[in-house]
Every structure is written in structure tokens, then in C-alpha cells.
Coordinates of N, CA and C in Angstrom, one line a residue:
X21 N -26.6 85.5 16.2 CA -27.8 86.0 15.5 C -27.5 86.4 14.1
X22 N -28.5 86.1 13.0 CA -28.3 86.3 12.3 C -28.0 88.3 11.6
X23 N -28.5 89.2 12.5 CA -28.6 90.6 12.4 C -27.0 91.0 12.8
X24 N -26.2 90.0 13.3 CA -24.9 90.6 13.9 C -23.8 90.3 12.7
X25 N -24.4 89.3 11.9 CA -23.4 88.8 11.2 C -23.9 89.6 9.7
X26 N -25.0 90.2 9.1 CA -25.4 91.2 8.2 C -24.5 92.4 8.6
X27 N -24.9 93.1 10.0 CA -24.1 94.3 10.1 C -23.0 94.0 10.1
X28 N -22.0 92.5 10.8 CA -20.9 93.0 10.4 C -19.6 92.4 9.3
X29 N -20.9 91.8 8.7 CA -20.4 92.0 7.0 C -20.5 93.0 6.3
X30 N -21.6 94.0 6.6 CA -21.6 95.2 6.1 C -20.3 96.0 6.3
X31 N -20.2 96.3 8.1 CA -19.0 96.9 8.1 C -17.6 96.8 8.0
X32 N -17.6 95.1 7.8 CA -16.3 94.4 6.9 C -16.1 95.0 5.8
X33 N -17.3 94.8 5.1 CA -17.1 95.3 3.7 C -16.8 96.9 3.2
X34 N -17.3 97.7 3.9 CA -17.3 98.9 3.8 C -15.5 99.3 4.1
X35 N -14.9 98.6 5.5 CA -13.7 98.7 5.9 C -13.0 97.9 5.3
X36 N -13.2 96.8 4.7 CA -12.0 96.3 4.1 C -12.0 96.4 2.5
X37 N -13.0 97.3 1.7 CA -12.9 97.5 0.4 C -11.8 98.9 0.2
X38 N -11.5 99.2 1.7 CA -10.7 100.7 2.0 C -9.4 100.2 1.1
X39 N -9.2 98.7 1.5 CA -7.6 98.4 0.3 C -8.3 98.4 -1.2
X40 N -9.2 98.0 -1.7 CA -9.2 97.5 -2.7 C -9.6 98.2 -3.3
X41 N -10.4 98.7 -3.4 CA -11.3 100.0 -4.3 C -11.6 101.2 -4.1
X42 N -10.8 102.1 -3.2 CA -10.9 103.2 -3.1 C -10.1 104.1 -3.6
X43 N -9.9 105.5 -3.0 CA -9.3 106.4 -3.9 C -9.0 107.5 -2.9
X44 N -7.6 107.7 -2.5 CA -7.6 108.7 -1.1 C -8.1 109.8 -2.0
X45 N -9.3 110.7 -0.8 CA -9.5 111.7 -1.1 C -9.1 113.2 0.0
X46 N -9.2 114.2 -1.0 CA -8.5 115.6 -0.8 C -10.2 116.1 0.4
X47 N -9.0 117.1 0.9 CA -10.2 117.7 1.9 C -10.8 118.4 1.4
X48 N -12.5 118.7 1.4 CA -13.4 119.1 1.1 C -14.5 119.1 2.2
X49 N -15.6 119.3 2.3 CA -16.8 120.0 3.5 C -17.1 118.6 3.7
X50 N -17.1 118.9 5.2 CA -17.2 117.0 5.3 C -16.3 115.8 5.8
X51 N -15.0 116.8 5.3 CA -13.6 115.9 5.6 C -12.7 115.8 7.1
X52 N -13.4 117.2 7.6 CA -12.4 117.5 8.8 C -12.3 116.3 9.9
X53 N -10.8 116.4 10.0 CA -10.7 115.0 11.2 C -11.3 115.0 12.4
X54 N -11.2 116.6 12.7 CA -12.0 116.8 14.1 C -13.1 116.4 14.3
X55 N -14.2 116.8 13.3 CA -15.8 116.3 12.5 C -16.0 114.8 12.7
X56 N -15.0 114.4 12.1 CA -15.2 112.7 12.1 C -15.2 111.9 14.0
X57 N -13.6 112.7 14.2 CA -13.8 111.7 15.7 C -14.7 112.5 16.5
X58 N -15.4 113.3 16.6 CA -16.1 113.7 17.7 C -17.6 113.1 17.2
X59 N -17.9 112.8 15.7 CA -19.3 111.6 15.4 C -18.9 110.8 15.9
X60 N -17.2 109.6 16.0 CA -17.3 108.6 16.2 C -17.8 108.5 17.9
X61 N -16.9 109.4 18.2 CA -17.1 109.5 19.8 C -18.4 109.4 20.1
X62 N -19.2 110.3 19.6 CA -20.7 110.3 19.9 C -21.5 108.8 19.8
X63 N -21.1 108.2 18.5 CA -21.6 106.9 18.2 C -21.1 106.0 19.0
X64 N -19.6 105.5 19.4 CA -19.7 105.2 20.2 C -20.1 104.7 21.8
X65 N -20.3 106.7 22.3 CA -20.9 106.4 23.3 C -22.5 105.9 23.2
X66 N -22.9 106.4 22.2 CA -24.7 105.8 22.4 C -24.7 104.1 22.8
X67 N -23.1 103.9 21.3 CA -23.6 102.4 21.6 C -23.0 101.4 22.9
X68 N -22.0 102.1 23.4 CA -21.4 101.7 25.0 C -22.9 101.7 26.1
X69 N -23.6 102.9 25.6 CA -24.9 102.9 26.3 C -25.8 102.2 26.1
X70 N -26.0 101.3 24.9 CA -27.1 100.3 24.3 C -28.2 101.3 23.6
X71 N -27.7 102.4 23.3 CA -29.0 103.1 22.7 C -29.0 102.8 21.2
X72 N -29.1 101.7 20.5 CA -28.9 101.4 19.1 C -30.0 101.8 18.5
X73 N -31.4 101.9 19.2 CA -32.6 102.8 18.3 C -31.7 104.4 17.9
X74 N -31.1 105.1 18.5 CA -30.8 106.4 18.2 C -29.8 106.4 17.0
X75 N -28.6 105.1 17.5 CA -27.3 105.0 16.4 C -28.5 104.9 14.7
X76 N -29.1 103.8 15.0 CA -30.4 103.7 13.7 C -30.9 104.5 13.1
X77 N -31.0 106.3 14.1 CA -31.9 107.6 13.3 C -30.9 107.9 12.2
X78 N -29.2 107.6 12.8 CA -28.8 108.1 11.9 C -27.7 107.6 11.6
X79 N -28.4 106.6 10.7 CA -27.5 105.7 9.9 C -27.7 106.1 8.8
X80 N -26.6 105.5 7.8 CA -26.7 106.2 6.3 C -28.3 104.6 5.8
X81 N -28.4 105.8 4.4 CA -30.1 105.5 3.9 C -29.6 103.9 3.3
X82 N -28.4 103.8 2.8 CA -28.3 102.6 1.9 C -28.3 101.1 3.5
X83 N -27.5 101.5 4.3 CA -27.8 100.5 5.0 C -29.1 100.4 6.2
X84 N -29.9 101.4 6.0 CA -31.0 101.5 6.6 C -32.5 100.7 5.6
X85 N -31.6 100.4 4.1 CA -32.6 99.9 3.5 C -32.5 98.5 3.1
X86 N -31.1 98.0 3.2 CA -30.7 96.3 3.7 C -31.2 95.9 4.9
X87 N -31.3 96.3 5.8 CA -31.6 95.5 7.2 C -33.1 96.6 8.2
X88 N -33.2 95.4 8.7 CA -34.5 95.8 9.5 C -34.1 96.4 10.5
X89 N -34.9 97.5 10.9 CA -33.9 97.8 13.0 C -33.7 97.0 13.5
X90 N -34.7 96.1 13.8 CA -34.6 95.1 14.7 C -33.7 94.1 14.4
X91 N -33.3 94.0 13.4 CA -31.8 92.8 13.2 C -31.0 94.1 13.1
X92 N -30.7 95.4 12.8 CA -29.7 96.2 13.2 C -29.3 96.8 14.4
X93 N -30.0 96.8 15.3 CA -30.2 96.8 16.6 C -29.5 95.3 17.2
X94 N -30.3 94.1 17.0 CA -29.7 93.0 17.6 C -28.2 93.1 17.4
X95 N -27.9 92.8 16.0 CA -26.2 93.2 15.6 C -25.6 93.8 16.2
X96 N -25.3 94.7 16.4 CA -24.9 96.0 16.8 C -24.8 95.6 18.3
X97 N -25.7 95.3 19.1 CA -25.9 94.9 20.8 C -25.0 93.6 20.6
X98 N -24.7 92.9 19.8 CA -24.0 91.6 19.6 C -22.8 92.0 20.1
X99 N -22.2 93.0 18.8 CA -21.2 92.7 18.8 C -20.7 93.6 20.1
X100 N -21.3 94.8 20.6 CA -21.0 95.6 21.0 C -20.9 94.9 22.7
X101 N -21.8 93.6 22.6 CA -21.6 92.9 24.4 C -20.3 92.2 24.3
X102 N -19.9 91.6 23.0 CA -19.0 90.8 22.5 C -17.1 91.5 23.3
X103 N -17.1 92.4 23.2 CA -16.4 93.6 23.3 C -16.0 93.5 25.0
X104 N -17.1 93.6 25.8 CA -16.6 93.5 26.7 C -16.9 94.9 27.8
X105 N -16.4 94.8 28.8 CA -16.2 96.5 29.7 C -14.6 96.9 29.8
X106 N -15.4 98.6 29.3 CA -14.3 98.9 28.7 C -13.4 100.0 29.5
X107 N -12.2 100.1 29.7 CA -11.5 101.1 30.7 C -11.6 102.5 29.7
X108 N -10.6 102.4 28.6 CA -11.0 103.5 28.2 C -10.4 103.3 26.6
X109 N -10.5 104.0 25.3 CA -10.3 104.1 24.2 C -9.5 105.4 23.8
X110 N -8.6 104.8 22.4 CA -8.0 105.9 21.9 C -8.0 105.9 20.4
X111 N -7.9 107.0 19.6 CA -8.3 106.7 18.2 C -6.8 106.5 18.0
X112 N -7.1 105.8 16.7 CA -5.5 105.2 15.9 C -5.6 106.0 14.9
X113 N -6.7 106.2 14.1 CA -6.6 106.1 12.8 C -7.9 107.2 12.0
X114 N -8.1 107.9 11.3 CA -8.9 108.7 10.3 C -8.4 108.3 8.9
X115 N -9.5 107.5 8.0 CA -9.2 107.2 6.9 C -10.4 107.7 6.3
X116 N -10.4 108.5 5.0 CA -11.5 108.9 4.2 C -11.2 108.3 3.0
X117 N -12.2 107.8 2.1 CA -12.0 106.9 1.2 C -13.2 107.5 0.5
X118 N -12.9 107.2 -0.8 CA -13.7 107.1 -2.2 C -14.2 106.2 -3.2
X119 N -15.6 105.7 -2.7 CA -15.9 104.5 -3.6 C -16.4 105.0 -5.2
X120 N -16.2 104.0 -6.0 CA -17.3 104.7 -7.5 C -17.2 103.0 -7.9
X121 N -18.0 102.8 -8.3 CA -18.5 101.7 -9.1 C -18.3 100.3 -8.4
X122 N -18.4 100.7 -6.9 CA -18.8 99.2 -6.5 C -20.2 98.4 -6.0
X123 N -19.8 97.0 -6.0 CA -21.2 96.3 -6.0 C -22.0 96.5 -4.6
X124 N -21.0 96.3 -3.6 CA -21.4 96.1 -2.2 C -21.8 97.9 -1.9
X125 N -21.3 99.1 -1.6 CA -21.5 99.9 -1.5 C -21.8 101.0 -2.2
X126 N -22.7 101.8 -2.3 CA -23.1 103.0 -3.3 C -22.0 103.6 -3.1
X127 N -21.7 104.8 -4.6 CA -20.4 105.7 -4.9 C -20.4 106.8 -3.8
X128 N -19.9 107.3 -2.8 CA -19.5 107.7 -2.3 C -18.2 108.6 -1.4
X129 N -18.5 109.5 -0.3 CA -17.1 109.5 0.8 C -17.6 109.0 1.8
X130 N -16.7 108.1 2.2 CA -16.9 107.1 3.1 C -15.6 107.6 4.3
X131 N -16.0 107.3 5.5 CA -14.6 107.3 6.3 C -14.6 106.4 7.4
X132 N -13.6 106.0 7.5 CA -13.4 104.9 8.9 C -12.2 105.8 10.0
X133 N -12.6 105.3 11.3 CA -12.0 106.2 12.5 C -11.8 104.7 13.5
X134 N -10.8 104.3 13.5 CA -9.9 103.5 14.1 C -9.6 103.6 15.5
X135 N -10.1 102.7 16.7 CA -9.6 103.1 17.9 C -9.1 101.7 18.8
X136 N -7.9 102.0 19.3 CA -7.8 100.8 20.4 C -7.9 101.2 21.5
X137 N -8.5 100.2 22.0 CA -9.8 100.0 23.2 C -9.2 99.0 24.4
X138 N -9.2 99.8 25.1 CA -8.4 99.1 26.7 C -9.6 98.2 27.7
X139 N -9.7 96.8 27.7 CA -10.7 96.7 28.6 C -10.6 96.5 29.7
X140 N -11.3 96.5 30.6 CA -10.9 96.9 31.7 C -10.4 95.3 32.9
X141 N -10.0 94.2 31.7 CA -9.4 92.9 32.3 C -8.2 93.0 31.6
X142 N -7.7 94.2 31.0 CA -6.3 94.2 30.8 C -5.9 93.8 29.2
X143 N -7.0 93.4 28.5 CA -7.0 92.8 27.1 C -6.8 94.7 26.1
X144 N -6.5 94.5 24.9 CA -7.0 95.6 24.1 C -7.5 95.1 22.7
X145 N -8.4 95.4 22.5 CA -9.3 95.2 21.1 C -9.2 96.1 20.3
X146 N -9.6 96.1 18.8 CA -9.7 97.1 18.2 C -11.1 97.3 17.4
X147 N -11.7 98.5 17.3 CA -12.8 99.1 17.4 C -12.8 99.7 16.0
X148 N -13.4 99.8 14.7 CA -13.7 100.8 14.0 C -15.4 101.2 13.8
X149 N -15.0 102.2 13.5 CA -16.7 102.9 13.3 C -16.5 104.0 11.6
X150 N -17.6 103.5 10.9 CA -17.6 103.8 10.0 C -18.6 104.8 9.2
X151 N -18.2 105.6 8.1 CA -19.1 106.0 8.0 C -19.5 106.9 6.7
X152 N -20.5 107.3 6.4 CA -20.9 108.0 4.4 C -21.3 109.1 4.3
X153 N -20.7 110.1 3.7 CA -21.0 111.2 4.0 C -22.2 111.6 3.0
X154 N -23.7 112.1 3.7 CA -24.4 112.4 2.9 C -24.7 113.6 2.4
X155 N -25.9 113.9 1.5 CA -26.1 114.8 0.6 C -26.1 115.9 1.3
X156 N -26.5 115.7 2.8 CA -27.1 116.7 3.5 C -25.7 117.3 4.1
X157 N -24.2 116.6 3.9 CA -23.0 117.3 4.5 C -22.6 117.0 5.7
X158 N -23.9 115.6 6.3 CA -23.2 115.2 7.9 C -22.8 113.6 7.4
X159 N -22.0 113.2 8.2 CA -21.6 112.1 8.3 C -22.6 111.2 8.8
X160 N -22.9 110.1 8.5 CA -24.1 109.1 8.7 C -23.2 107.4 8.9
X161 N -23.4 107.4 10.1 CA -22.6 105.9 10.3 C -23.2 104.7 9.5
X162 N -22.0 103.8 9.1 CA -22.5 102.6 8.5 C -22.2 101.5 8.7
X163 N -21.1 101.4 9.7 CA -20.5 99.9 10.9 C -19.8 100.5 11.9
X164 N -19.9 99.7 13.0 CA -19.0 98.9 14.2 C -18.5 97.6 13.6
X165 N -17.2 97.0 13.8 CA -16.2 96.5 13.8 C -15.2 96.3 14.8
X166 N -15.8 95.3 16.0 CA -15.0 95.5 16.7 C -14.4 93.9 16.2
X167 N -12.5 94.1 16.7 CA -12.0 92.9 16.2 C -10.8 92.4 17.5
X168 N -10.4 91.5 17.4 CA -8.8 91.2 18.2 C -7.8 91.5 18.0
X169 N -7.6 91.7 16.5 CA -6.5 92.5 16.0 C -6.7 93.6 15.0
X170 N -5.3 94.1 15.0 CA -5.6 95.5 14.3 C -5.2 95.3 12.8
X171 N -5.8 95.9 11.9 CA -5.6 95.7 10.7 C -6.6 93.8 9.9
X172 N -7.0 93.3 11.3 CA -7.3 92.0 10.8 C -8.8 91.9 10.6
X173 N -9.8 91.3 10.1 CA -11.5 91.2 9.8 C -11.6 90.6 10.4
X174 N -12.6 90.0 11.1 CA -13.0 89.1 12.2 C -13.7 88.4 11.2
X175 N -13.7 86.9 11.7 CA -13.0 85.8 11.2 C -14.6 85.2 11.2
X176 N -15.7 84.9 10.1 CA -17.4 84.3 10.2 C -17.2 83.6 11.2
X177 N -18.5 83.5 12.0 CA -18.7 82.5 12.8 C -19.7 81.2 11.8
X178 N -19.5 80.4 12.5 CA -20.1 78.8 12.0 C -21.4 79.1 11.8
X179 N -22.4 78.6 11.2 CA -23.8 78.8 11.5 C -24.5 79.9 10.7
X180 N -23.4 81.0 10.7 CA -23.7 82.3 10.2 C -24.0 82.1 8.8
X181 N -25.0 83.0 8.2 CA -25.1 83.5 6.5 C -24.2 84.0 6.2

């Protein structure tokens, strides 16, 4: 579908601009690790649940204004059936990043929360969930990224924009 391959260009892009154009940042309101994995946890479980209307209330505004729910919803259910049944997950990783002056994403703190994910046929995947910290001081998700390997972008499919 084409809604799966927008969201997860979006949250390619957001995650893999982490090498290229960012800027580690210092802790400030907003930054705490705790803060981050217990959103991702939360987001994850909605979306383990299929509740992607709720993940949608609170998604950040820039990628709520690229895509329609209904192709952010389908995406999201894409990739998120893609994935599989899951035994259980563990976070790897908390990265907070600092965008300014790029094309794909507004200036920003951004953070990605890293998990590998045990399925329950014995495979392990890897999982990120991403996300922009708004004006308002809460974190607002902006991708799922689920991939085969760690560190690697999942690879266009044929067909896709």
C-alpha cells in the first residue's frame, strides 16, 4: 500500500538522518530516558493492539500534515502485521538528536528508542519508534520502523513511490 511506504519513508528518514545531520543533544525537559521508553512502550502497545486511530491523536503536527489518517493508519497496520507475533521485546537503544536546517524534517528534538523484538517463531526483528518533542514538552511520535536487521533501513519494495 501505498500509506505504508510514505510512513515508512518518513520514519527512515527521521531515523536515518540520526547519522547525517544531527547534533547529540544535552539533557534538558523532555530528555529523560525514562520519559521516552515508557511513550515508546505505550505506543507500541496501542500499535501491537491495532489501535492506530489513537497512535494518530498523537502524532507530531508536521507528520499529521503530510499524510491522511487513513493512509497513516493503513501504513502503520502494514508494517506493524509485517512484523509478525510477538513473544516479547527489549529496548537497545535511546538516541536524542537535533535537527536544524533540514529539508525532510522541521528543526527540532527528535528521539529514536531502539528495541529487539523476539517473535514468537523464534526469529528476532528490530523495532524503532520515533519521535519530536513538542512545544507543549511531551513527546509526539513520528515512525515505526520495523526492520530484519539492526542498524540496517528496510530495503523499498517494487511498485512503491
Amino acid at each position: 500500500m501505498k500509506g505504508i511506504a510514505r510512513v515508512t519513508r518518513l520514519a527512515g528518514a527521521v531515523c536515518a538522518l540520526a547519522t547525517g545531520c544531527a547534533l547529540a543533544h544535552g539533557a534538558q525537559a523532555g530528555t529523560s530516558a525514562d520519559e521516552l521508553l515508557g511513550d515508546a512502550q505505550r505506543v507500541l502497545q496501542q500499535i501491537d493492539a491495532g489501535q492506530y486511530a489513537t497512535v494518530w491523536q498523537d502524532t507530531a503536527p508536521f507528520v499529521r500534515a503530510k499524510y491522511s489518517t487513513d493512509a497513516f493508519q493503513q501504513g502503520l497496520a502494514q508494517s506493524r502485521t509485517g512484523v509478525g507475533s510477538i513473544d516479547h521485546r527489549g529496548w537497545a537503544s535511546v538516541t536524542r538528536l537535533t535537527y536544524t536546517h533540514d529539508k525532510v524534517v522541521p528543526d527540532g528534538l527528535y528521539a529514536n528508542v531502539d528495541y529487539a523484538t523476539w517473535l514468537t517463531d523464534g526469529r528476532i526483528v528490530y523495532e524503532k519508534v520515533s519521535f519530536q518533542l513538542g512545544s507543549d514538552g511531551r513527546w509526539h511520535f513520528t515512525g515505526y520502523e520495523p526492520r530484519q536487521s539492526q542498524g540496517v533501513a528496510p530495503q523499498a519494495r517494487t511498485g512503491q513511490p
